[in-house]
Amino acid sequence: NFTMRKRLLNTSLRRQSSRRVVSRCYSKDASQTIIHCPVIIVGGGPAGLSIANLMQKRCRSLRLTLLEPSAEHYYQPFFTNIGAGLHFNTKNFVRYQEDIIPLGVEWMQDSAEKFYPEKNMIETWRGKKITYDQLVIATGSRPDWSSVAGLRESLGKSNVCSLWDFSNINYTKQAIENMTKLSEHVGEKESEELPTIFIEHSLERDGGAGASRSIMYLADEIWKFKSRIEFYTQASKSFPVERREPVWDNINKKRYIHAHYNHTLLSVDHENQTIELVSEGQIVTKHFHFLHVSPKTRPVNAIFSSTLVDNTGFVEVDAKTLRHKRYKNIYSLGDCAATGVASSISAIEYQSATVVDQLVTGYFGGTPAVEYQGQTTFQVWTSSKKVAITECKNGTWPNSVLGPFFGPILQGRGMRINRFFMNTIFPILYWHGLIKGLWVGANSINDATKKWNRPLLIIWSWVKEILTSRKSSGSESSVTSAGGTSTVVEM
């Protein structure tokens, strides 16, 4: 034990000497000190940390600064497990920010207050002014509670909940349990008439909005499929990938989930337990006993109110290079970037490699070799034992990690093995791969699986040719027999 404690102490001291913490105080400083940072990364989430680690591995001599106010870092996919009461390894849920920031990176524990891209300058919450040569924006997004009247005041009351309400996430589990007790009290027949409503902003923009469908299917399983569930979404179809639409339509049909598309939530009244939605210019009022909302998201106020954003409110970047369209020394990735692709952790894996390649070549000179192709992943819990994982590329069907043969067969379907991936493999890849800059997407696995998928594709093409030839020969024989019969009749 003494040896282990001594080793941990030496590791801690070595980390403190290697990482210079510029500021860790949360009080504002009246003196405005100007600091110059060659490369500054705003945001210490998965995108920011991945960029910092990749840059450290690629060019150690370059001075990097990370601007992040939070002292803790959470693995957000486990919020769904908390809301539904599913078991997960708590050791993989949270880390201290200081322990996962790479050695040699200056951590400024502060937040950006204003951006001045014309001056290559940032003003922080503490009043510091930071100038830069290259800027990476990876602040993520925040729930826009103000977009729905009465939503912020209703959360945590009358069974109104949201997995995006991080400060009160346990109330989602409590609201589901309250609904279970209510259905047991009124009886099975009357419980089928108790309206439970799930609101989704748009899966096409927020890949994380798959959590709204996950909590819906998990709650339906807890309620033993006896509640009347109404699902409202702004999307125009059940799933962004067209080939997977029938799968989700069948799941909703089997569970008697009534899906309503092109609906936007306007207001929530927790006292009267009613909501107002608008669809095609008509306002609809609905009563509820349980309400879960996945709200609209937008970047932090410092970005949203700056000149960096486009008309959608997100950072205006080129979809392939992730470089700002107007300010060529600014890059952005993750939830705050307007890439036109549903945001997810898997999207960050591919985006981080692109940004580092573009940033290094832009700083030292050279030709970029990596571009973002719009890869992302949708992960939805269909039950407490099954998870559906779908990879897509710019809204289409790409070659998956499982290869071109098994990928289309196994993806998009609820499978038990995916639960093991969600609870065990993906957290390991997150903490020990993505965060440390060792995992930048499944391109290497794709190249490997293509080799052993190629023979299967050839065999499958042969089988298809045999089946089509048999069908054609069978149809010709039926036509000739029909022709012979008609000849006999004429005679």
GROMACS .gro file of C-alpha atoms in nm:
model
  491
    1ASN     CA    1   0.000   0.000   0.000
    2PHE     CA    2   0.283   0.240   0.084
    3THR     CA    3   0.448   0.170  -0.253
    4MET     CA    4   0.121   0.230  -0.437
    5ARG     CA    5   0.057   0.557  -0.251
    6LYS     CA    6   0.411   0.675  -0.325
    7ARG     CA    7   0.366   0.593  -0.693
    8LEU     CA    8   0.038   0.784  -0.709
    9LEU     CA    9   0.195   1.081  -0.530
   10ASN     CA   10   0.487   1.089  -0.774
   11THR     CA   11   0.244   1.068  -1.066
   12SER     CA   12   0.040   1.357  -0.925
   13LEU     CA   13   0.350   1.573  -0.873
   14ARG     CA   14   0.476   1.491  -1.221
   15ARG     CA   15   0.141   1.594  -1.367
   16GLN     CA   16   0.140   1.923  -1.175
   17SER     CA   17   0.490   2.008  -1.296
   18SER     CA   18   0.412   1.920  -1.658
   19ARG     CA   19   0.077   2.095  -1.681
   20ARG     CA   20   0.077   2.467  -1.605
   21VAL     CA   21  -0.265   2.571  -1.477
   22VAL     CA   22  -0.296   2.936  -1.577
   23SER     CA   23  -0.605   3.020  -1.371
   24ARG     CA   24  -0.831   2.818  -1.146
   25CYS     CA   25  -1.009   3.088  -0.949
   26TYR     CA   26  -1.380   3.147  -1.014
   27SER     CA   27  -1.381   3.510  -0.900
   28LYS     CA   28  -1.368   3.787  -1.159
   29ASP     CA   29  -1.052   3.987  -1.193
   30ALA     CA   30  -1.084   4.359  -1.263
   31SER     CA   31  -0.743   4.381  -1.430
   32GLN     CA   32  -0.763   4.284  -1.796
   33THR     CA   33  -0.443   4.099  -1.875
   34ILE     CA   34  -0.367   4.020  -2.240
   35ILE     CA   35  -0.233   3.668  -2.296
   36HIS     CA   36  -0.113   3.531  -2.629
   37CYS     CA   37  -0.167   3.163  -2.710
   38PRO     CA   38  -0.049   3.018  -3.044
   39VAL     CA   39  -0.328   2.758  -3.043
   40ILE     CA   40  -0.625   2.774  -2.807
   41ILE     CA   41  -0.898   2.513  -2.775
   42VAL     CA   42  -1.225   2.643  -2.632
   43GLY     CA   43  -1.414   2.357  -2.469
   44GLY     CA   44  -1.290   2.057  -2.272
   45GLY     CA   45  -1.549   1.803  -2.379
   46PRO     CA   46  -1.474   1.494  -2.591
   47ALA     CA   47  -1.404   1.708  -2.899
   48GLY     CA   48  -1.167   1.951  -2.724
   49LEU     CA   49  -0.976   1.681  -2.536
   50SER     CA   50  -0.940   1.467  -2.848
   51ILE     CA   51  -0.794   1.763  -3.038
   52ALA     CA   52  -0.554   1.843  -2.751
   53ASN     CA   53  -0.423   1.486  -2.733
   54LEU     CA   54  -0.389   1.446  -3.108
   55MET     CA   55  -0.204   1.777  -3.135
   56GLN     CA   56   0.031   1.674  -2.853
   57LYS     CA   57   0.115   1.352  -3.032
   58ARG     CA   58   0.166   1.520  -3.368
   59CYS     CA   59   0.366   1.829  -3.268
   60ARG     CA   60   0.485   1.838  -2.906
   61SER     CA   61   0.675   2.163  -2.951
   62LEU     CA   62   0.356   2.359  -3.019
   63ARG     CA   63   0.213   2.540  -2.718
   64LEU     CA   64  -0.152   2.445  -2.658
   65THR     CA   65  -0.404   2.611  -2.425
   66LEU     CA   66  -0.736   2.457  -2.321
   67LEU     CA   67  -1.014   2.688  -2.202
   68GLU     CA   68  -1.263   2.490  -1.991
   69PRO     CA   69  -1.441   2.596  -1.667
   70SER     CA   70  -1.571   2.256  -1.551
   71ALA     CA   71  -1.375   2.051  -1.298
   72GLU     CA   72  -1.551   1.723  -1.387
   73HIS     CA   73  -1.611   1.538  -1.713
   74TYR     CA   74  -1.914   1.309  -1.760
   75TYR     CA   75  -1.983   1.028  -2.005
   76GLN     CA   76  -2.319   1.158  -2.122
   77PRO     CA   77  -2.466   0.839  -2.281
   78PHE     CA   78  -2.503   0.703  -1.926
   79PHE     CA   79  -2.763   0.973  -1.851
   80THR     CA   80  -3.014   0.748  -2.028
   81ASN     CA   81  -2.918   0.461  -1.794
   82ILE     CA   82  -2.976   0.685  -1.493
   83GLY     CA   83  -3.314   0.806  -1.616
   84ALA     CA   84  -3.435   0.452  -1.690
   85GLY     CA   85  -3.277   0.292  -1.385
   86LEU     CA   86  -3.045   0.067  -1.590
   87HIS     CA   87  -2.729  -0.078  -1.438
   88PHE     CA   88  -2.395   0.063  -1.550
   89ASN     CA   89  -2.038   0.084  -1.423
   90THR     CA   90  -2.016   0.407  -1.222
   91LYS     CA   91  -1.636   0.408  -1.263
   92ASN     CA   92  -1.686   0.485  -1.632
   93PHE     CA   93  -1.932   0.770  -1.566
   94VAL     CA   94  -1.719   1.061  -1.443
   95ARG     CA   95  -1.355   1.171  -1.437
   96TYR     CA   96  -1.178   1.473  -1.293
   97GLN     CA   97  -1.089   1.715  -1.571
   98GLU     CA   98  -0.736   1.755  -1.436
   99ASP     CA   99  -0.670   1.382  -1.473
  100ILE     CA  100  -0.767   1.357  -1.841
  101ILE     CA  101  -0.615   1.678  -1.979
  102PRO     CA  102  -0.295   1.574  -2.158
  103LEU     CA  103   0.038   1.656  -2.000
  104GLY     CA  104   0.200   1.972  -2.132
  105VAL     CA  105  -0.131   2.140  -2.221
  106GLU     CA  106  -0.205   2.463  -2.033
  107TRP     CA  107  -0.547   2.443  -1.872
  108MET     CA  108  -0.716   2.776  -1.818
  109GLN     CA  109  -1.015   2.702  -1.592
  110ASP     CA  110  -1.231   2.978  -1.731
  111SER     CA  111  -1.503   3.024  -1.994
  112ALA     CA  112  -1.521   3.234  -2.309
  113GLU     CA  113  -1.745   3.539  -2.272
  114LYS     CA  114  -1.696   3.717  -2.607
  115PHE     CA  115  -1.533   3.635  -2.940
  116TYR     CA  116  -1.359   3.896  -3.157
  117PRO     CA  117  -1.258   3.698  -3.469
  118GLU     CA  118  -1.157   4.015  -3.657
  119LYS     CA  119  -0.897   4.084  -3.386
  120ASN     CA  120  -0.804   3.716  -3.324
  121MET     CA  121  -0.903   3.765  -2.962
  122ILE     CA  122  -1.123   3.609  -2.692
  123GLU     CA  123  -1.247   3.772  -2.373
  124THR     CA  124  -1.306   3.536  -2.081
  125TRP     CA  125  -1.555   3.547  -1.795
  126ARG     CA  126  -1.278   3.656  -1.556
  127GLY     CA  127  -1.195   3.954  -1.778
  128LYS     CA  128  -0.881   3.811  -1.940
  129LYS     CA  129  -0.811   3.889  -2.305
  130ILE     CA  130  -0.651   3.611  -2.506
  131THR     CA  131  -0.504   3.655  -2.853
  132TYR     CA  132  -0.438   3.354  -3.073
  133ASP     CA  133  -0.294   3.237  -3.403
  134GLN     CA  134  -0.528   2.937  -3.442
  135LEU     CA  135  -0.860   2.879  -3.266
  136VAL     CA  136  -1.056   2.555  -3.222
  137ILE     CA  137  -1.416   2.588  -3.099
  138ALA     CA  138  -1.552   2.273  -2.934
  139THR     CA  139  -1.793   2.407  -2.671
  140GLY     CA  140  -2.075   2.166  -2.753
  141SER     CA  141  -2.438   2.274  -2.729
  142ARG     CA  142  -2.682   2.363  -2.453
  143PRO     CA  143  -3.057   2.299  -2.413
  144ASP     CA  144  -3.258   2.598  -2.529
  145TRP     CA  145  -3.526   2.592  -2.261
  146SER     CA  146  -3.643   2.942  -2.351
  147SER     CA  147  -3.764   2.822  -2.692
  148VAL     CA  148  -4.070   2.665  -2.523
  149ALA     CA  149  -4.286   2.880  -2.297
  150GLY     CA  150  -4.314   2.745  -1.943
  151LEU     CA  151  -4.081   2.449  -1.999
  152ARG     CA  152  -3.800   2.560  -1.767
  153GLU     CA  153  -4.048   2.629  -1.485
  154SER     CA  154  -4.228   2.297  -1.538
  155LEU     CA  155  -3.927   2.067  -1.517
  156GLY     CA  156  -3.933   1.856  -1.203
  157LYS     CA  157  -4.306   1.912  -1.148
  158SER     CA  158  -4.618   1.713  -1.242
  159ASN     CA  159  -4.408   1.437  -1.405
  160VAL     CA  160  -4.247   1.681  -1.652
  161CYS     CA  161  -3.888   1.566  -1.706
  162SER     CA  162  -3.596   1.567  -1.948
  163LEU     CA  163  -3.266   1.381  -1.975
  164TRP     CA  164  -3.119   1.714  -2.083
  165ASP     CA  165  -3.193   1.860  -1.737
  166PHE     CA  166  -2.855   1.749  -1.599
  167SER     CA  167  -2.907   1.917  -1.261
  168ASN     CA  168  -3.220   1.712  -1.194
  169ILE     CA  169  -3.171   1.401  -1.404
  170ASN     CA  170  -3.289   1.162  -1.132
  171TYR     CA  171  -3.638   1.311  -1.159
  172THR     CA  172  -3.683   1.129  -1.491
  173LYS     CA  173  -3.657   0.796  -1.309
  174GLN     CA  174  -3.888   0.926  -1.036
  175ALA     CA  175  -4.149   1.042  -1.290
  176ILE     CA  176  -4.148   0.700  -1.457
  177GLU     CA  177  -4.200   0.536  -1.118
  178ASN     CA  178  -4.483   0.780  -1.040
  179MET     CA  179  -4.654   0.680  -1.363
  180THR     CA  180  -4.612   0.312  -1.276
  181LYS     CA  181  -4.779   0.363  -0.937
  182LEU     CA  182  -5.060   0.565  -1.095
  183SER     CA  183  -5.134   0.293  -1.353
  184GLU     CA  184  -5.142   0.029  -1.077
  185HIS     CA  185  -5.379   0.244  -0.873
  186VAL     CA  186  -5.635   0.310  -1.148
  187GLY     CA  187  -5.627  -0.041  -1.293
  188GLU     CA  188  -5.515  -0.195  -1.621
  189LYS     CA  189  -5.804  -0.075  -1.840
  190GLU     CA  190  -5.796   0.284  -1.722
  191SER     CA  191  -5.416   0.299  -1.736
  192GLU     CA  192  -5.439   0.251  -2.111
  193GLU     CA  193  -5.621   0.585  -2.128
  194LEU     CA  194  -5.358   0.778  -1.931
  195PRO     CA  195  -5.173   0.987  -2.194
  196THR     CA  196  -4.793   0.981  -2.178
  197ILE     CA  197  -4.621   1.216  -2.421
  198PHE     CA  198  -4.262   1.219  -2.550
  199ILE     CA  199  -4.141   1.525  -2.741
  200GLU     CA  200  -3.839   1.508  -2.972
  201HIS     CA  201  -3.683   1.813  -3.133
  202SER     CA  202  -3.521   1.653  -3.438
  203LEU     CA  203  -3.310   1.340  -3.475
  204GLU     CA  204  -3.177   1.479  -3.805
  205ARG     CA  205  -2.984   1.754  -3.620
  206ASP     CA  206  -2.925   1.603  -3.276
  207GLY     CA  207  -2.794   1.250  -3.284
  208GLY     CA  208  -2.813   1.264  -2.907
  209ALA     CA  209  -3.187   1.303  -2.945
  210GLY     CA  210  -3.181   0.925  -2.985
  211ALA     CA  211  -3.194   0.939  -2.606
  212SER     CA  212  -3.553   1.063  -2.632
  213ARG     CA  213  -3.649   0.746  -2.819
  214SER     CA  214  -3.442   0.530  -2.586
  215ILE     CA  215  -3.616   0.661  -2.276
  216MET     CA  216  -3.952   0.619  -2.451
  217TYR     CA  217  -3.895   0.251  -2.533
  218LEU     CA  218  -3.744   0.182  -2.189
  219ALA     CA  219  -4.034   0.352  -2.011
  220ASP     CA  220  -4.279   0.157  -2.225
  221GLU     CA  221  -4.110  -0.164  -2.111
  222ILE     CA  222  -4.124  -0.056  -1.745
  223TRP     CA  223  -4.495   0.020  -1.784
  224LYS     CA  224  -4.534  -0.331  -1.934
  225PHE     CA  225  -4.652  -0.187  -2.267
  226LYS     CA  226  -4.989  -0.084  -2.119
  227SER     CA  227  -4.971   0.296  -2.142
  228ARG     CA  228  -5.094   0.504  -2.434
  229ILE     CA  229  -4.781   0.673  -2.565
  230GLU     CA  230  -4.793   0.974  -2.797
  231PHE     CA  231  -4.468   1.061  -2.974
  232TYR     CA  232  -4.431   1.407  -3.130
  233THR     CA  233  -4.132   1.517  -3.336
  234GLN     CA  234  -4.033   1.801  -3.564
  235ALA     CA  235  -3.891   1.554  -3.814
  236SER     CA  236  -4.088   1.467  -4.126
  237LYS     CA  237  -4.012   1.093  -4.108
  238SER     CA  238  -3.939   0.823  -3.854
  239PHE     CA  239  -3.564   0.802  -3.923
  240PRO     CA  240  -3.306   1.006  -4.120
  241VAL     CA  241  -3.173   0.695  -4.301
  242GLU     CA  242  -3.441   0.601  -4.553
  243ARG     CA  243  -3.357   0.229  -4.556
  244ARG     CA  244  -3.424   0.207  -4.180
  245GLU     CA  245  -3.760   0.386  -4.175
  246PRO     CA  246  -3.968   0.063  -4.199
  247VAL     CA  247  -3.780  -0.086  -3.902
  248TRP     CA  248  -3.874   0.202  -3.669
  249ASP     CA  249  -4.227   0.219  -3.807
  250ASN     CA  250  -4.272  -0.150  -3.722
  251ILE     CA  251  -4.133  -0.102  -3.370
  252ASN     CA  252  -4.380   0.181  -3.303
  253LYS     CA  253  -4.664  -0.021  -3.454
  254LYS     CA  254  -4.594  -0.332  -3.244
  255ARG     CA  255  -4.582  -0.125  -2.925
  256TYR     CA  256  -4.891   0.080  -3.015
  257ILE     CA  257  -4.689   0.403  -3.005
  258HIS     CA  258  -4.870   0.678  -3.194
  259ALA     CA  259  -4.606   0.880  -3.383
  260HIS     CA  260  -4.689   1.234  -3.500
  261TYR     CA  261  -4.450   1.414  -3.735
  262ASN     CA  262  -4.400   1.782  -3.822
  263HIS     CA  263  -4.506   1.895  -3.474
  264THR     CA  264  -4.332   2.170  -3.277
  265LEU     CA  265  -4.378   2.220  -2.902
  266LEU     CA  266  -4.489   2.574  -2.814
  267SER     CA  267  -4.571   2.577  -2.441
  268VAL     CA  268  -4.600   2.359  -2.131
  269ASP     CA  269  -4.845   2.416  -1.843
  270HIS     CA  270  -4.758   2.181  -1.555
  271GLU     CA  271  -5.041   2.304  -1.334
  272ASN     CA  272  -5.312   2.201  -1.581
  273GLN     CA  273  -5.093   1.925  -1.732
  274THR     CA  274  -5.141   2.049  -2.087
  275ILE     CA  275  -4.910   2.130  -2.379
  276GLU     CA  276  -4.956   2.325  -2.700
  277LEU     CA  277  -4.807   2.214  -3.031
  278VAL     CA  278  -4.821   2.359  -3.379
  279SER     CA  279  -4.844   2.157  -3.700
  280GLU     CA  280  -4.904   2.305  -4.044
  281GLY     CA  281  -5.013   2.634  -3.890
  282GLN     CA  282  -5.270   2.477  -3.657
  283ILE     CA  283  -5.230   2.484  -3.278
  284VAL     CA  284  -5.310   2.159  -3.098
  285THR     CA  285  -5.366   2.127  -2.721
  286LYS     CA  286  -5.294   1.794  -2.549
  287HIS     CA  287  -5.341   1.671  -2.192
  288PHE     CA  288  -5.074   1.454  -2.027
  289HIS     CA  289  -4.997   1.258  -1.711
  290PHE     CA  290  -4.630   1.214  -1.805
  291LEU     CA  291  -4.418   1.436  -2.030
  292HIS     CA  292  -4.058   1.393  -2.144
  293VAL     CA  293  -3.904   1.666  -2.360
  294SER     CA  294  -3.583   1.664  -2.561
  295PRO     CA  295  -3.552   2.038  -2.629
  296LYS     CA  296  -3.388   2.233  -2.905
  297THR     CA  297  -3.017   2.287  -2.859
  298ARG     CA  298  -2.789   2.575  -2.948
  299PRO     CA  299  -2.428   2.679  -2.877
  300VAL     CA  300  -2.334   2.869  -2.564
  301ASN     CA  301  -2.436   3.236  -2.550
  302ALA     CA  302  -2.085   3.360  -2.626
  303ILE     CA  303  -2.094   3.185  -2.964
  304PHE     CA  304  -2.464   3.227  -3.034
  305SER     CA  305  -2.436   3.607  -3.001
  306SER     CA  306  -2.113   3.636  -3.204
  307THR     CA  307  -2.042   3.679  -3.575
  308LEU     CA  308  -1.913   3.322  -3.599
  309VAL     CA  309  -2.255   3.163  -3.654
  310ASP     CA  310  -2.472   3.122  -3.962
  311ASN     CA  311  -2.848   3.166  -3.989
  312THR     CA  312  -2.906   2.842  -3.792
  313GLY     CA  313  -2.716   2.974  -3.490
  314PHE     CA  314  -2.425   2.728  -3.516
  315VAL     CA  315  -2.062   2.796  -3.610
  316GLU     CA  316  -2.038   2.842  -3.986
  317VAL     CA  317  -1.782   2.588  -4.111
  318ASP     CA  318  -1.712   2.400  -4.430
  319ALA     CA  319  -1.874   2.058  -4.399
  320LYS     CA  320  -1.562   1.872  -4.519
  321THR     CA  321  -1.268   2.071  -4.382
  322LEU     CA  322  -1.445   2.201  -4.066
  323ARG     CA  323  -1.267   2.533  -4.120
  324HIS     CA  324  -1.468   2.852  -4.078
  325LYS     CA  325  -1.593   2.987  -4.408
  326ARG     CA  326  -1.501   3.349  -4.330
  327TYR     CA  327  -1.221   3.324  -4.072
  328LYS     CA  328  -0.960   3.083  -4.204
  329ASN     CA  329  -0.770   3.041  -3.874
  330ILE     CA  330  -1.080   2.918  -3.687
  331TYR     CA  331  -1.201   2.556  -3.677
  332SER     CA  332  -1.503   2.401  -3.510
  333LEU     CA  333  -1.633   2.050  -3.448
  334GLY     CA  334  -1.888   1.867  -3.239
  335ASP     CA  335  -2.234   1.986  -3.143
  336CYS     CA  336  -2.161   2.356  -3.195
  337ALA     CA  337  -2.054   2.325  -3.561
  338ALA     CA  338  -2.298   2.359  -3.852
  339THR     CA  339  -2.189   2.044  -4.037
  340GLY     CA  340  -2.538   1.940  -4.146
  341VAL     CA  341  -2.482   1.603  -3.977
  342ALA     CA  342  -2.647   1.468  -3.663
  343SER     CA  343  -2.410   1.530  -3.373
  344SER     CA  344  -2.280   1.231  -3.180
  345ILE     CA  345  -1.965   1.101  -3.014
  346SER     CA  346  -1.886   0.887  -3.318
  347ALA     CA  347  -1.907   1.197  -3.540
  348ILE     CA  348  -1.645   1.365  -3.316
  349GLU     CA  349  -1.413   1.068  -3.368
  350TYR     CA  350  -1.391   1.139  -3.741
  351GLN     CA  351  -1.407   1.518  -3.708
  352SER     CA  352  -1.114   1.541  -3.466
  353ALA     CA  353  -0.877   1.373  -3.715
  354THR     CA  354  -0.989   1.618  -3.984
  355VAL     CA  355  -0.945   1.928  -3.767
  356VAL     CA  356  -0.596   1.825  -3.650
  357ASP     CA  357  -0.482   1.759  -4.006
  358GLN     CA  358  -0.626   2.090  -4.128
  359LEU     CA  359  -0.486   2.281  -3.828
  360VAL     CA  360  -0.131   2.143  -3.852
  361THR     CA  361  -0.106   2.200  -4.226
  362GLY     CA  362  -0.257   2.546  -4.187
  363TYR     CA  363  -0.010   2.638  -3.912
  364PHE     CA  364   0.311   2.484  -4.050
  365GLY     CA  365   0.215   2.471  -4.418
  366GLY     CA  366   0.133   2.176  -4.641
  367THR     CA  367  -0.162   2.011  -4.811
  368PRO     CA  368  -0.441   1.861  -4.594
  369ALA     CA  369  -0.500   1.492  -4.658
  370VAL     CA  370  -0.805   1.423  -4.437
  371GLU     CA  371  -1.163   1.540  -4.493
  372TYR     CA  372  -1.478   1.473  -4.296
  373GLN     CA  373  -1.725   1.263  -4.493
  374GLY     CA  374  -2.027   1.312  -4.269
  375GLN     CA  375  -1.999   0.992  -4.064
  376THR     CA  376  -2.218   0.960  -3.755
  377THR     CA  377  -2.397   0.694  -3.552
  378PHE     CA  378  -2.745   0.660  -3.400
  379GLN     CA  379  -2.773   0.449  -3.084
  380VAL     CA  380  -3.119   0.370  -2.947
  381TRP     CA  381  -3.222   0.141  -2.662
  382THR     CA  382  -3.519  -0.061  -2.792
  383SER     CA  383  -3.548  -0.246  -2.459
  384SER     CA  384  -3.348  -0.296  -2.142
  385LYS     CA  385  -3.161  -0.582  -2.310
  386LYS     CA  386  -3.132  -0.466  -2.672
  387VAL     CA  387  -2.975  -0.168  -2.847
  388ALA     CA  388  -3.005  -0.066  -3.212
  389ILE     CA  389  -2.694   0.092  -3.366
  390THR     CA  390  -2.704   0.254  -3.709
  391GLU     CA  391  -2.406   0.410  -3.887
  392CYS     CA  392  -2.475   0.661  -4.161
  393LYS     CA  393  -2.279   0.891  -4.384
  394ASN     CA  394  -2.443   1.218  -4.489
  395GLY     CA  395  -2.783   1.059  -4.426
  396THR     CA  396  -2.708   0.756  -4.647
  397TRP     CA  397  -2.594   0.400  -4.582
  398PRO     CA  398  -2.213   0.363  -4.566
  399ASN     CA  399  -1.982   0.066  -4.529
  400SER     CA  400  -2.005  -0.008  -4.160
  401VAL     CA  401  -1.757  -0.148  -3.910
  402LEU     CA  402  -1.912  -0.490  -3.973
  403GLY     CA  403  -1.834  -0.465  -4.342
  404PRO     CA  404  -2.053  -0.432  -4.653
  405PHE     CA  405  -2.206  -0.780  -4.605
  406PHE     CA  406  -2.298  -0.802  -4.236
  407GLY     CA  407  -2.341  -0.425  -4.186
  408PRO     CA  408  -2.671  -0.380  -4.372
  409ILE     CA  409  -2.805  -0.703  -4.217
  410LEU     CA  410  -2.724  -0.635  -3.851
  411GLN     CA  411  -2.735  -0.256  -3.827
  412GLY     CA  412  -3.048  -0.073  -3.720
  413ARG     CA  413  -3.187  -0.376  -3.535
  414GLY     CA  414  -3.217  -0.422  -3.161
  415MET     CA  415  -2.951  -0.674  -3.056
  416ARG     CA  416  -2.840  -0.809  -2.720
  417ILE     CA  417  -2.470  -0.786  -2.801
  418ASN     CA  418  -2.506  -0.411  -2.859
  419ARG     CA  419  -2.598  -0.373  -2.492
  420PHE     CA  420  -2.253  -0.507  -2.406
  421PHE     CA  421  -2.099  -0.256  -2.645
  422MET     CA  422  -2.300   0.034  -2.500
  423ASN     CA  423  -2.223  -0.042  -2.135
  424THR     CA  424  -1.868  -0.176  -2.163
  425ILE     CA  425  -1.685  -0.135  -2.495
  426PHE     CA  426  -1.794   0.218  -2.590
  427PRO     CA  427  -1.703   0.372  -2.250
  428ILE     CA  428  -1.358   0.213  -2.275
  429LEU     CA  429  -1.311   0.350  -2.626
  430TYR     CA  430  -1.428   0.689  -2.497
  431TRP     CA  431  -1.200   0.724  -2.195
  432HIS     CA  432  -0.895   0.535  -2.325
  433GLY     CA  433  -0.933   0.593  -2.699
  434LEU     CA  434  -1.114   0.910  -2.808
  435ILE     CA  435  -1.019   1.128  -2.510
  436LYS     CA  436  -0.652   1.023  -2.535
  437GLY     CA  437  -0.635   1.069  -2.911
  438LEU     CA  438  -0.589   0.697  -2.981
  439TRP     CA  439  -0.924   0.636  -3.154
  440VAL     CA  440  -1.032   0.850  -3.449
  441GLY     CA  441  -1.313   0.644  -3.597
  442ALA     CA  442  -1.346   0.297  -3.740
  443ASN     CA  443  -1.171   0.356  -4.074
  444SER     CA  444  -0.895   0.107  -3.993
  445ILE     CA  445  -1.151  -0.157  -3.894
  446ASN     CA  446  -1.348  -0.086  -4.212
  447ASP     CA  447  -1.038  -0.155  -4.422
  448ALA     CA  448  -0.980  -0.484  -4.240
  449THR     CA  449  -1.341  -0.606  -4.260
  450LYS     CA  450  -1.357  -0.537  -4.634
  451LYS     CA  451  -1.108  -0.821  -4.689
  452TRP     CA  452  -1.307  -1.093  -4.518
  453ASN     CA  453  -1.640  -0.952  -4.638
  454ARG     CA  454  -1.536  -0.963  -5.005
  455PRO     CA  455  -1.570  -1.346  -5.045
  456LEU     CA  456  -1.912  -1.333  -4.880
  457LEU     CA  457  -2.024  -1.063  -5.121
  458ILE     CA  458  -1.909  -1.273  -5.417
  459ILE     CA  459  -2.095  -1.580  -5.288
  460TRP     CA  460  -2.405  -1.367  -5.226
  461SER     CA  461  -2.392  -1.231  -5.582
  462TRP     CA  462  -2.377  -1.592  -5.713
  463VAL     CA  463  -2.678  -1.690  -5.502
  464LYS     CA  464  -2.874  -1.390  -5.633
  465GLU     CA  465  -2.791  -1.483  -5.993
  466ILE     CA  466  -2.908  -1.843  -5.935
  467LEU     CA  467  -3.232  -1.727  -5.774
  468THR     CA  468  -3.307  -1.477  -6.049
  469SER     CA  469  -3.233  -1.734  -6.320
  470ARG     CA  470  -3.466  -1.984  -6.154
  471LYS     CA  471  -3.742  -1.724  -6.130
  472SER     CA  472  -3.701  -1.630  -6.494
  473SER     CA  473  -3.702  -1.995  -6.609
  474GLY     CA  474  -4.006  -2.067  -6.395
  475SER     CA  475  -4.196  -1.772  -6.539
  476GLU     CA  476  -4.109  -1.881  -6.896
  477SER     CA  477  -4.237  -2.236  -6.835
  478SER     CA  478  -4.561  -2.103  -6.688
  479VAL     CA  479  -4.609  -1.880  -6.991
  480THR     CA  480  -4.553  -2.169  -7.238
  481SER     CA  481  -4.792  -2.393  -7.046
  482ALA     CA  482  -5.051  -2.119  -7.049
  483GLY     CA  483  -4.997  -2.077  -7.423
  484GLY     CA  484  -5.043  -2.453  -7.483
  485THR     CA  485  -5.368  -2.453  -7.292
  486SER     CA  486  -5.504  -2.169  -7.499
  487THR     CA  487  -5.410  -2.360  -7.820
  488VAL     CA  488  -5.606  -2.665  -7.705
  489VAL     CA  489  -5.908  -2.450  -7.637
  490GLU     CA  490  -5.891  -2.303  -7.987
  491MET     CA  491  -5.879  -2.648  -8.146
   0.00000   0.00000   0.00000
